[in-house]
Each structure stands twice: as C-alpha cells, then as structure tokens.
XYZ file of N, CA, C and O in Angstrom:
748
model
N 6.908 6.433 25.552
C 7.594 7.034 24.516
C 6.779 8.471 24.749
O 5.673 9.020 24.679
N 7.977 9.432 24.090
C 7.162 10.358 24.605
C 6.498 10.975 23.001
O 6.565 10.782 22.118
N 5.419 11.940 23.517
C 5.115 12.923 22.365
C 5.411 14.149 21.386
O 5.708 14.615 21.968
N 4.945 13.824 20.382
C 5.592 14.840 19.417
C 4.945 16.007 19.385
O 3.599 15.833 19.950
N 5.683 16.847 19.219
C 4.728 18.576 19.792
C 4.131 18.640 18.088
O 3.816 17.480 16.924
N 2.489 19.152 18.474
C 1.424 19.104 17.229
C 1.870 19.519 15.735
O 2.118 18.925 14.738
N 3.201 20.428 15.810
C 3.731 20.655 14.559
C 4.784 19.475 13.786
O 4.832 19.519 12.462
N 5.720 18.770 14.976
C 6.290 17.825 14.088
C 5.049 17.254 14.023
O 5.117 16.006 12.752
N 4.107 16.125 14.193
C 3.409 15.089 14.237
C 2.784 16.163 12.745
O 2.148 15.203 12.380
N 2.196 17.125 12.676
C 1.329 17.762 11.681
C 2.616 16.882 10.052
O 1.945 16.891 9.144
N 3.522 17.430 10.280
C 4.458 17.679 9.227
C 4.743 15.889 9.117
O 4.972 15.959 8.160
N 4.683 14.868 10.261
C 4.360 13.742 9.892
C 3.849 12.598 8.917
O 3.909 12.517 8.075
N 2.628 13.459 8.975
C 1.244 13.246 8.510
C 1.482 13.743 6.990
O 1.194 12.720 5.914
N 1.581 15.107 7.154
C 2.388 15.536 5.272
C 3.244 14.852 4.455
O 3.391 15.009 3.440
N 4.485 14.165 5.386
C 5.331 13.849 4.758
C 4.684 12.122 4.510
O 5.568 12.084 3.279
N 4.638 12.010 5.182
C 3.765 10.232 5.309
C 2.570 10.424 3.276
O 3.044 9.629 2.932
N 1.860 11.517 3.431
C 1.310 11.500 2.616
C 1.826 11.612 1.280
O 1.437 11.256 0.212
N 2.808 12.372 1.225
C 4.042 12.813 0.207
C 4.643 11.751 -0.632
O 4.900 11.578 -1.684
N 5.029 10.781 0.906
C 5.881 9.723 0.431
C 5.437 8.833 0.109
O 5.854 7.668 -0.597
N 4.342 8.259 0.261
C 3.055 7.190 -0.127
C 2.537 6.678 -0.841
O 1.964 5.888 -1.380
N 1.771 7.894 -1.187
C 0.505 7.984 -2.013
C 0.779 8.342 -3.592
O 1.715 9.520 -4.075
N 0.132 8.235 -4.605
C 0.118 8.686 -5.775
C -0.414 9.983 -5.948
O -0.764 10.420 -5.289
N 0.178 10.632 -6.678
C 0.194 12.406 -6.416
C -1.419 12.077 -7.612
O -1.454 12.007 -8.399
N -2.042 12.881 -6.568
C -3.577 13.281 -6.599
C -3.613 14.538 -7.949
O -4.609 14.996 -8.565
N -3.099 15.550 -7.071
C -3.234 17.232 -7.438
C -2.247 17.233 -8.396
O -2.494 18.102 -9.493
N -1.131 17.210 -7.624
C 0.014 17.911 -8.690
C 0.532 16.487 -9.867
O 0.025 15.865 -9.862
N 1.073 17.255 -10.714
C 1.549 16.328 -11.719
C 2.888 14.969 -11.712
O 2.858 14.312 -12.327
N 3.569 15.383 -10.947
C 5.091 15.031 -10.265
C 5.123 14.602 -9.077
O 4.667 15.138 -7.614
N 5.830 13.811 -8.633
C 6.246 13.159 -7.130
C 7.575 13.181 -7.149
O 8.226 13.066 -7.784
N 8.252 12.965 -5.666
C 9.615 12.621 -5.563
C 9.734 11.428 -6.356
O 11.703 11.111 -7.047
N 9.418 10.598 -6.624
C 9.779 9.297 -7.501
C 9.506 9.662 -8.579
O 10.797 9.019 -9.388
N 8.725 9.910 -9.570
C 8.881 10.400 -10.492
C 9.597 11.224 -10.911
O 10.477 11.382 -12.159
N 10.196 12.000 -10.451
C 11.506 13.033 -10.245
C 12.718 12.476 -9.857
O 13.974 13.248 -9.742
N 13.007 11.079 -9.448
C 14.088 10.162 -9.660
C 14.795 11.111 -8.565
O 15.842 11.056 -8.088
N 14.232 11.870 -7.535
C 14.605 12.307 -6.257
C 14.434 11.441 -4.685
O 15.427 11.575 -3.583
N 14.081 10.118 -5.279
C 13.767 9.653 -3.964
C 13.014 7.868 -4.715
O 12.710 7.589 -5.348
N 13.784 7.006 -3.697
C 13.319 5.541 -3.796
C 13.282 4.823 -2.792
O 13.324 4.661 -1.903
N 12.086 4.406 -3.346
C 11.340 3.309 -2.270
C 11.973 1.651 -2.116
O 11.901 1.325 -3.219
N 12.201 1.970 -1.392
C 12.673 0.139 -0.829
C 12.047 -0.693 0.586
O 11.751 -0.143 0.977
N 12.605 -1.509 -0.070
C 11.185 -2.628 1.201
C 12.487 -3.590 1.600
O 13.034 -4.057 1.578
N 12.136 -3.944 3.825
C 13.084 -4.038 3.721
C 13.222 -5.460 3.584
O 12.308 -6.794 3.655
N 14.498 -5.880 3.777
C 14.991 -7.625 3.426
C 14.108 -8.035 2.496
O 14.421 -9.011 2.027
N 14.085 -7.269 1.245
C 13.321 -7.780 -0.055
C 14.269 -8.966 -0.411
O 14.134 -9.673 -0.973
N 15.142 -8.798 -0.377
C 16.343 -9.677 -1.037
C 16.745 -10.563 -0.368
O 16.748 -11.796 -1.373
N 16.829 -10.563 0.805
C 16.995 -11.951 1.300
C 15.327 -12.837 1.074
O 15.765 -14.106 1.293
N 14.276 -12.217 1.214
C 13.411 -12.734 0.984
C 13.174 -13.664 -0.458
O 12.812 -14.288 0.119
N 13.213 -11.982 -1.158
C 13.408 -12.699 -2.914
C 14.591 -14.122 -2.913
O 13.962 -15.079 -3.631
N 15.631 -14.424 -2.252
C 16.630 -15.005 -2.314
C 15.719 -16.317 -1.825
O 16.811 -17.786 -2.017
N 14.810 -16.618 -1.045
C 14.123 -17.892 -0.145
C 13.852 -18.863 -1.516
O 12.261 -19.242 -1.699
N 14.091 -19.548 -2.480
C 13.534 -20.330 -3.684
C 12.801 -21.062 -2.994
O 11.637 -21.275 -3.411
N 12.933 -21.894 -1.554
C 12.216 -23.047 -0.921
C 10.538 -22.168 -0.949
O 9.436 -22.761 -0.613
N 10.812 -21.070 -0.292
C 9.794 -20.338 -0.038
C 8.657 -19.918 -1.211
O 7.417 -20.358 -1.053
N 8.856 -19.694 -2.388
C 8.696 -18.950 -3.514
C 7.858 -20.295 -4.681
O 6.889 -19.718 -5.348
N 8.526 -21.109 -3.979
C 8.520 -22.922 -4.448
C 6.795 -22.940 -5.384
O 6.478 -23.412 -5.882
N 6.423 -22.990 -4.366
C 4.813 -23.371 -3.943
C 4.024 -22.242 -5.498
O 2.878 -22.919 -5.351
N 4.684 -21.003 -5.374
C 3.284 -20.740 -6.666
C 3.731 -20.646 -7.887
O 5.502 -21.009 -8.417
N 3.040 -20.893 -8.629
C 2.760 -21.127 -9.553
C 3.223 -19.436 -10.983
O 4.453 -20.024 -11.977
N 3.912 -18.886 -10.028
C 3.910 -17.391 -10.634
C 5.436 -17.786 -10.205
O 6.194 -17.124 -10.774
N 5.275 -17.538 -9.126
C 7.080 -16.962 -8.484
C 8.127 -17.736 -8.528
O 9.091 -17.495 -8.683
N 7.187 -19.626 -8.132
C 8.008 -20.376 -8.231
C 9.021 -20.515 -10.045
O 10.764 -21.151 -9.570
N 8.707 -19.888 -10.549
C 8.966 -19.797 -11.743
C 10.736 -19.287 -12.614
O 10.722 -18.373 -13.372
N 9.899 -17.587 -11.133
C 10.451 -16.382 -11.819
C 12.141 -16.657 -11.239
O 11.890 -16.803 -10.177
N 13.379 -16.152 -11.562
C 13.894 -15.434 -11.531
C 14.185 -15.036 -9.945
O 13.014 -14.182 -9.907
N 15.417 -14.690 -9.463
C 15.216 -13.114 -8.280
C 14.827 -12.365 -9.012
O 14.377 -11.446 -8.205
N 15.841 -11.524 -10.326
C 15.080 -10.292 -10.387
C 14.135 -10.483 -10.505
O 13.053 -8.913 -10.446
N 13.660 -11.479 -11.596
C 12.484 -11.579 -12.260
C 11.009 -11.030 -11.143
O 10.500 -10.295 -11.245
N 11.382 -12.038 -9.922
C 10.782 -12.039 -8.730
C 10.414 -10.782 -7.757
O 9.846 -10.518 -7.475
N 11.940 -10.071 -8.068
C 12.220 -8.769 -7.101
C 11.130 -7.766 -7.506
O 10.088 -6.594 -7.003
N 11.432 -7.267 -8.741
C 10.728 -6.953 -9.820
C 8.724 -6.767 -9.629
O 8.835 -6.047 -9.086
N 8.489 -8.200 -9.440
C 6.826 -8.459 -9.354
C 6.489 -8.123 -8.600
O 5.537 -7.742 -8.093
N 7.189 -8.194 -6.723
C 6.814 -8.406 -5.842
C 6.548 -6.689 -5.254
O 6.416 -6.189 -4.603
N 8.400 -6.073 -5.764
C 7.980 -4.731 -6.030
C 6.798 -4.105 -6.031
O 6.064 -3.106 -5.189
N 6.686 -4.251 -7.048
C 5.741 -3.782 -7.627
C 4.047 -4.331 -7.175
O 3.029 -2.928 -7.107
N 3.893 -5.377 -7.143
C 2.471 -5.418 -6.050
C 2.622 -4.727 -4.689
O 2.014 -3.410 -4.323
N 4.025 -4.646 -3.809
C 3.572 -4.677 -2.692
C 3.207 -2.444 -3.163
O 3.322 -2.183 -2.308
N 4.389 -2.317 -4.160
C 4.421 -0.777 -4.689
C 2.898 -0.151 -4.938
O 2.162 1.496 -4.890
N 1.891 -1.022 -5.503
C 0.464 -0.807 -5.698
C -0.247 -0.384 -4.501
O -1.174 0.281 -4.376
N 0.096 -1.401 -3.037
C -0.972 -1.007 -2.226
C -0.395 0.392 -1.137
O -1.072 0.640 -1.093
N 1.242 0.335 -1.665
C 1.465 1.526 -0.881
C 1.156 2.977 -1.650
O 0.847 3.617 -0.717
N 1.082 2.651 -3.036
C 0.095 3.978 -4.181
C -0.969 3.943 -4.148
O -1.575 5.156 -3.774
N -1.461 3.242 -3.189
C -2.986 3.127 -3.539
C -3.515 3.484 -1.563
O -4.526 3.615 -0.909
N -2.459 3.823 -0.927
C -2.447 4.286 -0.168
C -3.071 3.035 1.369
O -3.984 3.557 2.428
N -3.072 2.032 1.358
C -3.313 0.414 2.297
C -2.336 0.659 3.023
O -1.260 -0.747 2.165
N -1.732 1.285 3.656
C -0.547 0.645 4.316
C -1.007 0.658 5.609
O -2.673 1.344 5.838
N -1.116 0.432 6.865
C -0.902 0.146 8.494
C -0.068 0.809 9.432
O 1.016 0.376 9.191
N -0.554 1.643 9.682
C 0.518 2.256 11.315
C -0.659 2.281 12.364
O -1.716 3.363 12.658
N -0.148 1.920 13.689
C -1.267 1.331 14.784
C -0.801 3.725 15.281
O -1.401 3.344 16.163
N 0.875 4.072 14.807
C 0.891 5.518 15.422
C 0.672 6.517 14.913
O -0.060 7.672 15.854
N 0.076 6.341 13.218
C -0.833 7.486 13.028
C -1.768 7.124 12.178
O -3.108 7.862 12.310
N -2.141 6.064 11.355
C -3.286 6.131 10.887
C -4.055 5.161 11.407
O -5.319 4.190 10.532
N -4.506 4.649 12.270
C -5.653 4.578 13.250
C -6.536 5.486 12.679
O -6.171 6.410 12.929
N -8.097 4.795 13.018
C -8.951 6.086 12.965
C -9.174 7.294 13.739
O -9.270 8.410 14.179
N -9.295 6.387 15.366
C -8.700 7.519 16.119
C -7.598 8.075 16.429
O -7.298 9.674 17.091
N -6.743 7.650 15.853
C -5.393 8.701 16.032
C -5.571 9.505 14.965
O -5.452 10.386 15.158
N -6.404 9.005 13.625
C -6.183 10.331 13.013
C -7.975 11.798 13.256
O -6.571 12.400 13.287
N -8.295 11.263 13.907
C -9.562 12.402 14.713
C -8.890 12.340 15.906
O -8.547 14.424 15.855
N -7.780 11.901 16.857
C -7.639 13.187 17.639
C -6.492 14.125 17.201
O -5.891 15.266 17.556
N -5.341 12.870 16.260
C -4.534 14.179 15.909
C -4.849 15.645 14.999
O -4.504 16.223 15.156
N -6.408 15.109 14.362
C -6.657 16.318 13.815
C -7.194 17.257 14.967
O -7.242 18.936 14.723
N -7.736 16.125 15.628
C -8.375 17.733 16.846
C -7.429 18.545 17.508
O -7.146 19.835 17.971
N -6.075 17.690 17.785
C -4.813 18.488 18.288
C -4.344 19.391 16.923
O -4.452 20.952 17.958
N -4.308 19.733 16.362
C -4.109 20.367 15.102
C -4.558 21.563 15.227
O -4.008 22.641 15.403
N -5.939 21.378 15.351
C -6.532 22.336 15.243
C -6.789 23.358 16.378
O -7.124 24.722 16.559
N -6.584 22.969 17.797
C -6.385 23.399 18.755
C -5.064 23.792 19.099
O -5.341 24.794 19.678
N -3.884 22.940 18.621
C -2.980 23.872 18.908
C -1.827 24.464 17.942
O -0.782 25.018 18.274
N -2.508 24.595 17.132
C -1.336 25.217 15.736
C -2.422 26.345 14.651
O -3.577 26.333 14.834
N -1.469 27.329 14.400
C -2.241 28.564 13.656
C -2.509 28.421 12.541
O -1.360 27.804 12.038
N -2.846 28.663 11.805
C -2.693 28.751 10.369
C -1.473 30.107 10.218
O -1.405 31.090 11.130
N -0.818 29.866 8.953
C -1.330 29.080 8.323
C -0.488 27.546 8.794
O -0.439 26.507 7.341
N 0.004 27.274 9.376
C 0.327 26.063 9.783
C -0.244 24.894 10.688
O 0.042 24.392 11.011
N -1.536 24.918 10.169
C -2.642 24.004 10.650
C -3.196 23.363 9.595
O -3.345 23.546 8.800
N -3.877 22.473 10.120
C -4.956 22.234 8.723
C -5.889 23.628 8.872
O -6.981 23.478 9.206
N -6.630 23.358 7.087
C -7.703 23.959 6.849
C -9.144 23.568 7.491
O -8.628 22.383 7.782
N -9.886 24.433 7.524
C -11.049 24.095 8.613
C -11.644 23.602 7.831
O -12.330 22.352 8.448
N -12.020 22.624 6.499
C -12.436 21.584 5.844
C -11.276 21.010 5.496
O -11.665 19.898 4.885
N -10.069 20.891 6.493
C -9.177 19.542 6.032
C -8.924 18.862 6.043
O -9.833 19.015 8.052
N -8.532 17.298 6.316
C -8.930 16.167 6.755
C -7.710 15.556 6.292
O -7.073 15.860 5.188
N -7.306 14.812 7.506
C -6.128 13.959 7.091
C -6.554 12.654 6.584
O -7.466 12.087 7.170
N -6.099 11.887 5.511
C -6.371 10.842 4.831
C -6.361 9.375 5.993
O -5.112 9.848 6.327
N -7.125 9.287 5.129
C -7.131 7.670 6.365
C -7.227 6.037 5.339
O -6.758 6.644 3.993
N -6.067 5.619 5.702
C -5.893 4.453 5.013
C -7.035 3.785 4.330
O -7.705 3.785 4.766
N -6.607 3.495 3.060
C -7.912 2.188 2.247
C -7.312 0.466 2.675
O -6.041 0.815 3.180
N -8.467 -0.050 2.538
C -7.671 -1.361 2.622
C -7.951 -1.573 0.645
O -9.501 -2.013 -0.101
N -7.241 -2.839 1.116
C -7.695 -3.357 -0.456
C -8.166 -4.738 -0.309
O -7.730 -5.218 0.535
N -9.315 -4.963 -0.986
C -10.104 -6.345 -0.502
C -10.374 -7.246 -1.993
O -10.002 -6.671 -2.906
N -10.467 -8.341 -1.600
C -10.746 -9.615 -2.148
C -12.655 -8.863 -3.042
O -12.734 -9.248 -4.288
N -13.373 -8.907 -1.951
C -14.596 -8.588 -2.483
C -15.519 -7.351 -2.261
O -14.734 -6.518 -1.761
N -16.748 -7.165 -3.053
C -17.438 -6.165 -2.687
C -17.870 -6.118 -1.471
O -18.172 -6.590 -0.281
N -18.019 -4.729 -0.602
C -18.616 -4.642 0.616
C -19.786 -4.689 0.843
O -20.001 -3.578 -0.134
N -20.383 -3.932 1.506
C -21.828 -3.340 1.527
C -21.662 -2.449 1.764
O -20.964 -1.706 2.374
N -23.054 -1.875 1.267
C -22.667 -0.169 1.112
C -22.769 0.947 2.278
O -22.578 1.519 2.112
N -23.176 0.065 3.342
C -22.770 0.398 4.930
C -21.514 0.284 5.665
O -21.207 1.230 6.509
N -20.892 -0.157 5.074
C -19.540 -0.349 5.524
C -18.542 1.283 5.521
O -18.390 1.396 3.746
N -17.772 1.596 6.149
C -17.844 3.253 6.232
C -15.915 2.872 6.384
O -15.424 3.519 6.635
N -15.424 2.295 4.974
C -13.974 1.902 5.226
C -13.878 2.242 3.365
O -14.777 2.223 3.042
N -12.480 3.021 3.368
C -11.923 3.481 2.164
C -11.168 2.345 1.863
O -10.802 2.055 1.919
N -11.823 1.871 0.329
C -11.268 0.475 -0.161
C -10.984 0.843 -1.805
O -11.497 1.315 -1.988
N -10.414 -0.320 -1.907
C -9.681 -0.930 -3.496
C -10.189 -2.593 -3.755
O -9.501 -2.949 -2.645
N -10.339 -2.372 -5.108
C -9.841 -4.143 -5.264
C -8.999 -4.775 -6.010
O -8.376 -3.657 -6.403
N -8.577 -6.004 -5.886
C -7.703 -6.831 -6.368
C -8.057 -7.674 -7.022
O -7.744 -8.383 -7.511
N -9.408 -7.332 -7.241
C -10.357 -8.519 -8.763
C -9.515 -8.192 -9.583
O -8.728 -7.810 -10.065
N -10.164 -9.270 -10.337
C -9.472 -9.422 -12.013
C -9.356 -8.189 -12.979
O -8.745 -8.009 -13.888
N -10.633 -7.406 -12.662
C -10.425 -6.180 -13.643
C -9.802 -5.032 -12.850
O -9.517 -3.935 -13.911
N -9.319 -5.226 -11.653
C -8.688 -4.154 -10.862
C -7.500 -3.867 -11.454
O -6.865 -4.599 -12.780
N -6.623 -2.939 -11.372
C -5.201 -2.453 -12.258
C -4.193 -3.334 -11.712
O -3.858 -3.818 -12.249
N -4.395 -3.915 -10.431
C -3.408 -4.987 -10.090
C -3.893 -6.499 -10.419
O -3.141 -7.055 -11.738
N -5.068 -6.722 -10.704
C -5.127 -7.358 -11.786
C -5.350 -7.843 -13.129
O -4.685 -8.523 -13.776
N -5.001 -6.968 -13.907
C -5.099 -6.137 -15.595
C -3.136 -6.590 -15.353
O -3.024 -7.378 -16.452
N -2.763 -5.985 -14.230
C -1.306 -6.215 -14.255
C -0.635 -7.626 -14.383
O 0.212 -7.713 -15.389
N -1.356 -8.043 -13.576
C -0.149 -9.531 -13.331
C -0.962 -10.460 -14.202
O -0.087 -11.097 -14.882
N -2.407 -10.393 -14.547
C -2.801 -10.871 -15.992
C -1.831 -10.154 -17.061
O -1.389 -11.694 -17.976
N -1.546 -9.364 -17.510
C -0.637 -8.660 -18.478
C 1.029 -9.366 -18.302
O 1.297 -9.712 -18.828
N 1.142 -9.434 -16.951
C 2.740 -10.050 -16.587
C 2.411 -11.540 -17.028
O 4.218 -11.524 -17.494
N 1.693 -12.387 -16.687
C 1.703 -13.960 -16.734
C 1.947 -13.823 -18.528
O 1.997 -15.167 -19.271
N 0.754 -12.804 -19.196
C 0.889 -13.428 -20.683
C 1.751 -13.028 -21.809
O 2.936 -13.578 -22.180
N 2.741 -11.978 -21.103
C 4.214 -11.493 -21.399
C 5.028 -12.749 -21.380
O 6.253 -12.301 -22.231
N 5.024 -12.748 -19.339
C 6.345 -13.308 -19.832
C 5.889 -15.447 -20.018
O 7.165 -15.810 -19.366
N 5.094 -15.506 -20.690
C 4.614 -16.793 -21.512
C 4.843 -18.111 -20.173
O 5.220 -18.537 -19.993
N 3.619 -17.796 -19.052
C 3.894 -18.539 -18.149
C 2.413 -18.805 -18.053
O 1.261 -18.334 -17.970
N 2.446 -20.449 -18.006
C 1.667 -21.596 -18.532
C 0.618 -21.444 -16.978
O 0.681 -22.132 -16.208
N -0.251 -20.554 -16.354
C -1.357 -20.212 -15.507
C -2.809 -20.017 -15.971
O -2.861 -19.049 -16.894
N -3.873 -20.449 -15.677
C -5.069 -20.481 -16.042
C -5.179 -19.227 -15.273
O -5.921 -19.422 -14.015
N -5.241 -18.014 -15.792
C -6.053 -17.016 -14.861
C -7.332 -16.570 -15.051
O -8.045 -15.552 -15.015
N -8.280 -17.668 -15.791
C -9.384 -17.076 -15.688
C -10.155 -17.301 -14.664
O -10.367 -18.550 -13.786
N -11.200 -17.147 -14.684
C -12.501 -17.221 -13.139
C -11.746 -17.652 -12.050
O -10.779 -16.941 -10.795
N -11.544 -18.849 -11.220
C -10.660 -19.435 -9.973
C -9.801 -19.612 -9.697
O -8.853 -19.418 -9.609
N -9.051 -19.470 -11.068
C -7.500 -19.634 -11.664
C -6.615 -17.873 -10.890
O -5.984 -17.776 -10.149
N -7.482 -16.902 -11.492
C -7.229 -15.646 -10.916
C -7.306 -15.956 -9.571
O -6.432 -15.442 -8.460
N -8.370 -16.137 -9.132
C -8.274 -15.938 -7.603
C -8.055 -17.113 -6.733
O -7.219 -16.359 -5.557
N -7.528 -18.145 -6.691
C -6.407 -19.230 -6.665
C -5.285 -18.272 -5.956
O -4.316 -18.248 -5.292
N -4.842 -17.720 -7.487
C -3.119 -17.176 -7.578
C -3.668 -15.204 -6.273
O -2.301 -15.978 -6.157
N -4.390 -15.169 -6.857
C -3.628 -13.668 -5.504
C -4.225 -14.260 -3.548
O -3.564 -13.518 -3.303
N -4.959 -14.886 -3.764
C -4.714 -15.266 -2.731
C -3.600 -15.816 -2.166
O -3.235 -15.883 -1.187
N -3.285 -17.258 -2.670
C -2.154 -17.444 -2.564
C -1.047 -16.094 -2.404
O -0.492 -16.183 -1.673
N -0.881 -15.570 -3.547
C 0.189 -14.347 -3.264
C 0.226 -13.771 -2.468
O 1.358 -13.319 -1.250
N -1.826 -13.197 -1.801
C -1.221 -12.416 -0.708
C -0.852 -12.964 0.825
O -0.586 -11.970 1.556
N -1.061 -14.449 0.669
C -0.997 -14.693 1.815
C 0.435 -14.831 1.768
O 1.301 -15.269 3.014
N 1.078 -14.763 0.976
C 2.951 -15.248 1.060
C 3.016 -13.892 1.426
O 4.356 -14.205 1.970
N 3.026 -12.641 0.984
C 3.148 -11.471 1.024
C 3.055 -11.441 2.695
O 3.704 -11.034 3.414
N 1.753 -11.716 3.140
C 1.702 -11.804 4.517
C 2.539 -12.802 5.353
O 3.049 -11.781 6.401
N 3.487 -13.769 4.579
C 3.622 -14.280 5.601
C 5.469 -13.940 5.686
O 6.192 -14.020 6.362
N 5.787 -13.349 4.576
C 6.904 -12.908 4.425
C 7.338 -11.260 4.656
O 8.106 -10.654 5.260
N 5.750 -10.788 6.089
C 5.570 -9.789 6.398
C 5.977 -8.188 5.974
O 6.184 -7.159 6.531
N 5.110 -8.577 4.640
C 4.713 -7.546 3.933
C 4.024 -6.652 4.276
O 3.466 -5.469 4.175
N 2.501 -7.513 3.741
C 0.948 -7.371 4.757
C 0.534 -7.502 5.650
O 1.099 -8.331 6.403
N -1.187 -7.072 5.410
C -1.265 -7.683 7.074
C -2.278 -7.551 6.270
O -3.330 -7.001 5.927
N -3.060 -8.739 6.803
C -4.274 -9.530 7.377
C -5.547 -8.422 7.558
O -5.337 -8.254 8.800
C-alpha cells in the first residue's frame, strides 16, 4: 500500500477530526448546518433483523424506525466523543509517527504548530480506571450523558424496563454486546 504524502495525511487527520468530533471551539459544525449527514453502513438491513434484536427488552419492543433512531443516537454518541477505532490513523504509535512526519516534512503554516498535537481517540468505559491509566476515557454509566439519554428514552416511550442499579448495567452491557456483534463497535 502506497504511503500518502505528509500534506495529504495531515489533511486526512484534520478532516477526520472535523467530520467526527463534537465542535469544541467553534459554534457550529457541518452536521448542525445540514451540510453533512453521517450514515452507518448496512444499518437499515441490520435494523430489519427482528430476531437479532428480539432478545433485548429495549430494542425488541421498538419498530424499525424507532430502533434505527435509537441505534443511530448511540453510535453518534461514540462518534461525537471521538471513540473511534482506526489502525491506519488512530493508534498511539501511528499518531506519534504522523506528528513527527508532519513537523519534519511540512513547513508552517501547513504543518502542526509547535504545541499542537493530533487528538487521540477516547475509550468509552463501563468502570472507572486507575489514575495511572494513560487513556482518554468517557463513562457510559447511569449518570453519563448516554446513561441519562437511555433512561429518558425508556421513560418517554413507556417501556417497562427497570433501570435502577443492576438493571441499567444489564441493559447497557447487552446493548454494547449487540452493537459489537452487528460490527459497529469494538471492545
């Protein structure tokens, strides 16, 4: 596989960040301006597999449109939190190598600033990590934005699921396992 020149690789990183992350410094992004719509591969076909979803007390009771909306929202949560996986771009060693290559091969203003770094992806976690863990993480616990969304979704749609303590964890673990089986998430 031919290596991209440094300026193309840097453009790829910048576009990846622009397309996938929640806007932190700017007020709007391409999705909010209706200039871009992100879709997930084979989602309609996967959503239509009623037998697959039937084991879930949440997804099993939803019609296809509601199921698609909920799955899309959960996948968007991961994407907007920059919890994505790419062996080509987002491993720690690949990011470090790319930063070095940009600084050596490109001149300002077409390179990274001296204090600028490429963003490492986040990991969405079930439990707290030790303080010595050198990972960027976000929680998917009951008090997280994802947890609050799921609890609110269940309440608004009057779905009979107990989401107190163990009930929430059983549902979220099953949901993550199903999304991994559908090839949308990676543990």
